[in-house]
Amino acid sequence: METGAQIEGSRAIRAGRKLRQALPSLRLALAGSALWGFAMGASAFYSLLLDHWETPLRVRAVVVLFALGGAAAFPLGWMLARLLSHGRRAETAFAAAFVALAVTTIGLTALFYALQYRSYYAEWHAEPFTVTWAFQFVFTGLVALYQFAVLGIRLYFPGGFAALFAAAAWFAYRSR
């Protein structure tokens, strides 16, 4: 008869095995990150071109931010999609990849935006680790995330959405 500790240990081993199986290969992670990052950067660039947006330097900064967010999100999104769709039908794999890639891409790009936003406004914030600084840190981050939600997500349309659909379809095809 197994004890509680042995049962928990075997669950942890199974969970670790599932996690390792869900990880993309190094080749897929590198190639996918490069392609996904390029697609997200190109989507932002195309949207900014249509809007006749700002100066070339600012356009470049936004494109790099979106490309880095996409590149960092691909391996995590792929792993999450594999965890969610393991042993399921192609429709489930498509939905899992669609949601996982969308959430990780938007989430990591928003996080990078918030970090850049915070670093810009840090000059005017109080001394680190004071109560005032803590409020400024939290609310600056929340404002950055709100601003990204309002102004940044639109840069994924139409190109990023098309790339998301194609990547999810490819994931579902590979999962069969």
GROMACS .gro file of C-alpha atoms in nm:
model
  176
    1MET     CA    1   0.000   0.000   0.000
    2GLU     CA    2   0.131   0.342  -0.097
    3THR     CA    3   0.163   0.622   0.150
    4GLY     CA    4   0.050   0.979   0.086
    5ALA     CA    5   0.407   1.089   0.020
    6GLN     CA    6   0.457   0.813  -0.238
    7ILE     CA    7   0.134   0.906  -0.417
    8GLU     CA    8   0.234   1.272  -0.426
    9GLY     CA    9   0.580   1.174  -0.548
   10SER     CA   10   0.439   0.965  -0.834
   11ARG     CA   11   0.204   1.251  -0.930
   12ALA     CA   12   0.499   1.490  -0.938
   13ILE     CA   13   0.696   1.247  -1.155
   14ARG     CA   14   0.402   1.213  -1.399
   15ALA     CA   15   0.356   1.590  -1.408
   16GLY     CA   16   0.727   1.641  -1.476
   17ARG     CA   17   0.716   1.383  -1.754
   18LYS     CA   18   0.414   1.554  -1.914
   19LEU     CA   19   0.588   1.889  -1.891
   20ARG     CA   20   0.904   1.755  -2.056
   21GLN     CA   21   0.698   1.596  -2.335
   22ALA     CA   22   0.518   1.925  -2.395
   23LEU     CA   23   0.840   2.121  -2.441
   24PRO     CA   24   0.917   2.200  -2.805
   25SER     CA   25   1.242   2.072  -2.946
   26LEU     CA   26   1.528   2.321  -2.951
   27ARG     CA   27   1.504   2.345  -3.329
   28LEU     CA   28   1.129   2.411  -3.320
   29ALA     CA   29   1.166   2.660  -3.035
   30LEU     CA   30   1.436   2.861  -3.215
   31ALA     CA   31   1.275   2.851  -3.559
   32GLY     CA   32   0.927   2.912  -3.420
   33SER     CA   33   1.048   3.201  -3.205
   34ALA     CA   34   1.219   3.362  -3.502
   35LEU     CA   35   0.917   3.321  -3.730
   36TRP     CA   36   0.659   3.414  -3.466
   37GLY     CA   37   0.861   3.715  -3.355
   38PHE     CA   38   0.901   3.826  -3.717
   39ALA     CA   39   0.527   3.783  -3.780
   40MET     CA   40   0.430   3.986  -3.473
   41GLY     CA   41   0.682   4.259  -3.555
   42ALA     CA   42   0.562   4.269  -3.916
   43SER     CA   43   0.202   4.293  -3.799
   44ALA     CA   44   0.285   4.592  -3.580
   45PHE     CA   45   0.488   4.751  -3.860
   46TYR     CA   46   0.207   4.710  -4.112
   47SER     CA   47  -0.050   4.858  -3.874
   48LEU     CA   48   0.176   5.152  -3.791
   49LEU     CA   49   0.241   5.214  -4.161
   50LEU     CA   50  -0.132   5.227  -4.229
   51ASP     CA   51  -0.173   5.480  -3.949
   52HIS     CA   52   0.120   5.697  -4.071
   53TRP     CA   53   0.248   5.672  -3.717
   54GLU     CA   54   0.510   5.889  -3.550
   55THR     CA   55   0.876   5.894  -3.643
   56PRO     CA   56   1.081   5.606  -3.782
   57LEU     CA   57   1.266   5.572  -3.451
   58ARG     CA   58   0.943   5.522  -3.256
   59VAL     CA   59   0.805   5.282  -3.516
   60ARG     CA   60   1.127   5.080  -3.488
   61ALA     CA   61   1.097   5.067  -3.108
   62VAL     CA   62   0.739   4.940  -3.122
   63VAL     CA   63   0.821   4.683  -3.390
   64VAL     CA   64   1.115   4.552  -3.187
   65LEU     CA   65   0.896   4.534  -2.875
   66PHE     CA   66   0.632   4.329  -3.060
   67ALA     CA   67   0.894   4.107  -3.223
   68LEU     CA   68   1.061   4.035  -2.888
   69GLY     CA   69   0.725   3.968  -2.725
   70GLY     CA   70   0.634   3.723  -2.999
   71ALA     CA   71   0.974   3.552  -2.996
   72ALA     CA   72   0.964   3.505  -2.619
   73ALA     CA   73   0.602   3.386  -2.626
   74PHE     CA   74   0.632   3.114  -2.890
   75PRO     CA   75   0.799   2.836  -2.686
   76LEU     CA   76   0.577   2.905  -2.385
   77GLY     CA   77   0.260   2.918  -2.597
   78TRP     CA   78   0.356   2.601  -2.783
   79MET     CA   79   0.421   2.416  -2.457
   80LEU     CA   80   0.093   2.537  -2.306
   81ALA     CA   81  -0.097   2.432  -2.619
   82ARG     CA   82   0.057   2.084  -2.605
   83LEU     CA   83  -0.032   2.051  -2.238
   84LEU     CA   84  -0.391   2.157  -2.304
   85SER     CA   85  -0.444   1.941  -2.613
   86HIS     CA   86  -0.251   1.624  -2.530
   87GLY     CA   87  -0.439   1.322  -2.663
   88ARG     CA   88  -0.733   1.529  -2.789
   89ARG     CA   89  -0.888   1.580  -3.132
   90ALA     CA   90  -0.759   1.825  -3.393
   91GLU     CA   91  -1.032   2.080  -3.313
   92THR     CA   92  -0.919   2.089  -2.952
   93ALA     CA   93  -0.556   2.121  -3.058
   94PHE     CA   94  -0.646   2.414  -3.285
   95ALA     CA   95  -0.837   2.591  -3.006
   96ALA     CA   96  -0.562   2.524  -2.752
   97ALA     CA   97  -0.293   2.662  -2.983
   98PHE     CA   98  -0.505   2.962  -3.080
   99VAL     CA   99  -0.573   3.060  -2.719
  100ALA     CA  100  -0.228   2.969  -2.583
  101LEU     CA  101  -0.034   3.158  -2.850
  102ALA     CA  102  -0.267   3.458  -2.829
  103VAL     CA  103  -0.253   3.482  -2.450
  104THR     CA  104   0.122   3.431  -2.418
  105THR     CA  105   0.202   3.668  -2.705
  106ILE     CA  106  -0.020   3.946  -2.578
  107GLY     CA  107   0.080   3.883  -2.217
  108LEU     CA  108   0.456   3.886  -2.269
  109THR     CA  109   0.446   4.181  -2.508
  110ALA     CA  110   0.235   4.372  -2.254
  111LEU     CA  111   0.483   4.278  -1.981
  112PHE     CA  112   0.776   4.405  -2.190
  113TYR     CA  113   0.581   4.723  -2.262
  114ALA     CA  114   0.507   4.771  -1.890
  115LEU     CA  115   0.876   4.723  -1.803
  116GLN     CA  116   0.981   4.979  -2.062
  117TYR     CA  117   0.706   5.217  -1.947
  118ARG     CA  118   0.815   5.174  -1.585
  119SER     CA  119   1.181   5.239  -1.669
  120TYR     CA  120   1.085   5.564  -1.842
  121TYR     CA  121   0.882   5.695  -1.547
  122ALA     CA  122   1.121   5.567  -1.278
  123GLU     CA  123   1.312   5.894  -1.300
  124TRP     CA  124   1.021   6.076  -1.135
  125HIS     CA  125   0.935   5.809  -0.876
  126ALA     CA  126   1.018   5.816  -0.507
  127GLU     CA  127   1.313   5.637  -0.349
  128PRO     CA  128   1.299   5.259  -0.406
  129PHE     CA  129   1.122   5.035  -0.154
  130THR     CA  130   0.926   5.312   0.017
  131VAL     CA  131   0.547   5.309   0.048
  132THR     CA  132   0.515   5.589  -0.207
  133TRP     CA  133   0.744   5.404  -0.447
  134ALA     CA  134   0.538   5.085  -0.407
  135PHE     CA  135   0.219   5.271  -0.502
  136GLN     CA  136   0.395   5.435  -0.796
  137PHE     CA  137   0.539   5.100  -0.909
  138VAL     CA  138   0.203   4.920  -0.897
  139PHE     CA  139  -0.004   5.196  -1.055
  140THR     CA  140   0.253   5.272  -1.326
  141GLY     CA  141   0.246   4.903  -1.420
  142LEU     CA  142  -0.134   4.894  -1.421
  143VAL     CA  143  -0.155   5.208  -1.635
  144ALA     CA  144   0.097   5.058  -1.878
  145LEU     CA  145  -0.106   4.737  -1.907
  146TYR     CA  146  -0.425   4.936  -1.961
  147GLN     CA  147  -0.258   5.152  -2.222
  148PHE     CA  148  -0.126   4.843  -2.401
  149ALA     CA  149  -0.473   4.686  -2.397
  150VAL     CA  150  -0.627   4.999  -2.548
  151LEU     CA  151  -0.355   5.098  -2.795
  152GLY     CA  152  -0.131   4.796  -2.844
  153ILE     CA  153  -0.362   4.503  -2.912
  154ARG     CA  154  -0.496   4.668  -3.228
  155LEU     CA  155  -0.149   4.634  -3.381
  156TYR     CA  156  -0.202   4.258  -3.404
  157PHE     CA  157  -0.477   4.311  -3.662
  158PRO     CA  158  -0.500   4.206  -3.942
  159GLY     CA  159  -0.155   4.045  -3.984
  160GLY     CA  160  -0.107   3.899  -3.637
  161PHE     CA  161  -0.454   3.748  -3.639
  162ALA     CA  162  -0.389   3.578  -3.974
  163ALA     CA  163  -0.055   3.447  -3.843
  164LEU     CA  164  -0.228   3.321  -3.527
  165PHE     CA  165  -0.486   3.135  -3.733
  166ALA     CA  166  -0.214   2.981  -3.952
  167ALA     CA  167   0.001   2.880  -3.653
  168ALA     CA  168  -0.296   2.720  -3.475
  169ALA     CA  169  -0.391   2.529  -3.791
  170TRP     CA  170  -0.032   2.408  -3.829
  171PHE     CA  171  -0.024   2.301  -3.464
  172ALA     CA  172  -0.350   2.108  -3.507
  173TYR     CA  173  -0.215   1.942  -3.824
  174ARG     CA  174   0.106   1.840  -3.643
  175SER     CA  175  -0.093   1.708  -3.346
  176ARG     CA  176  -0.278   1.445  -3.551
   0.00000   0.00000   0.00000
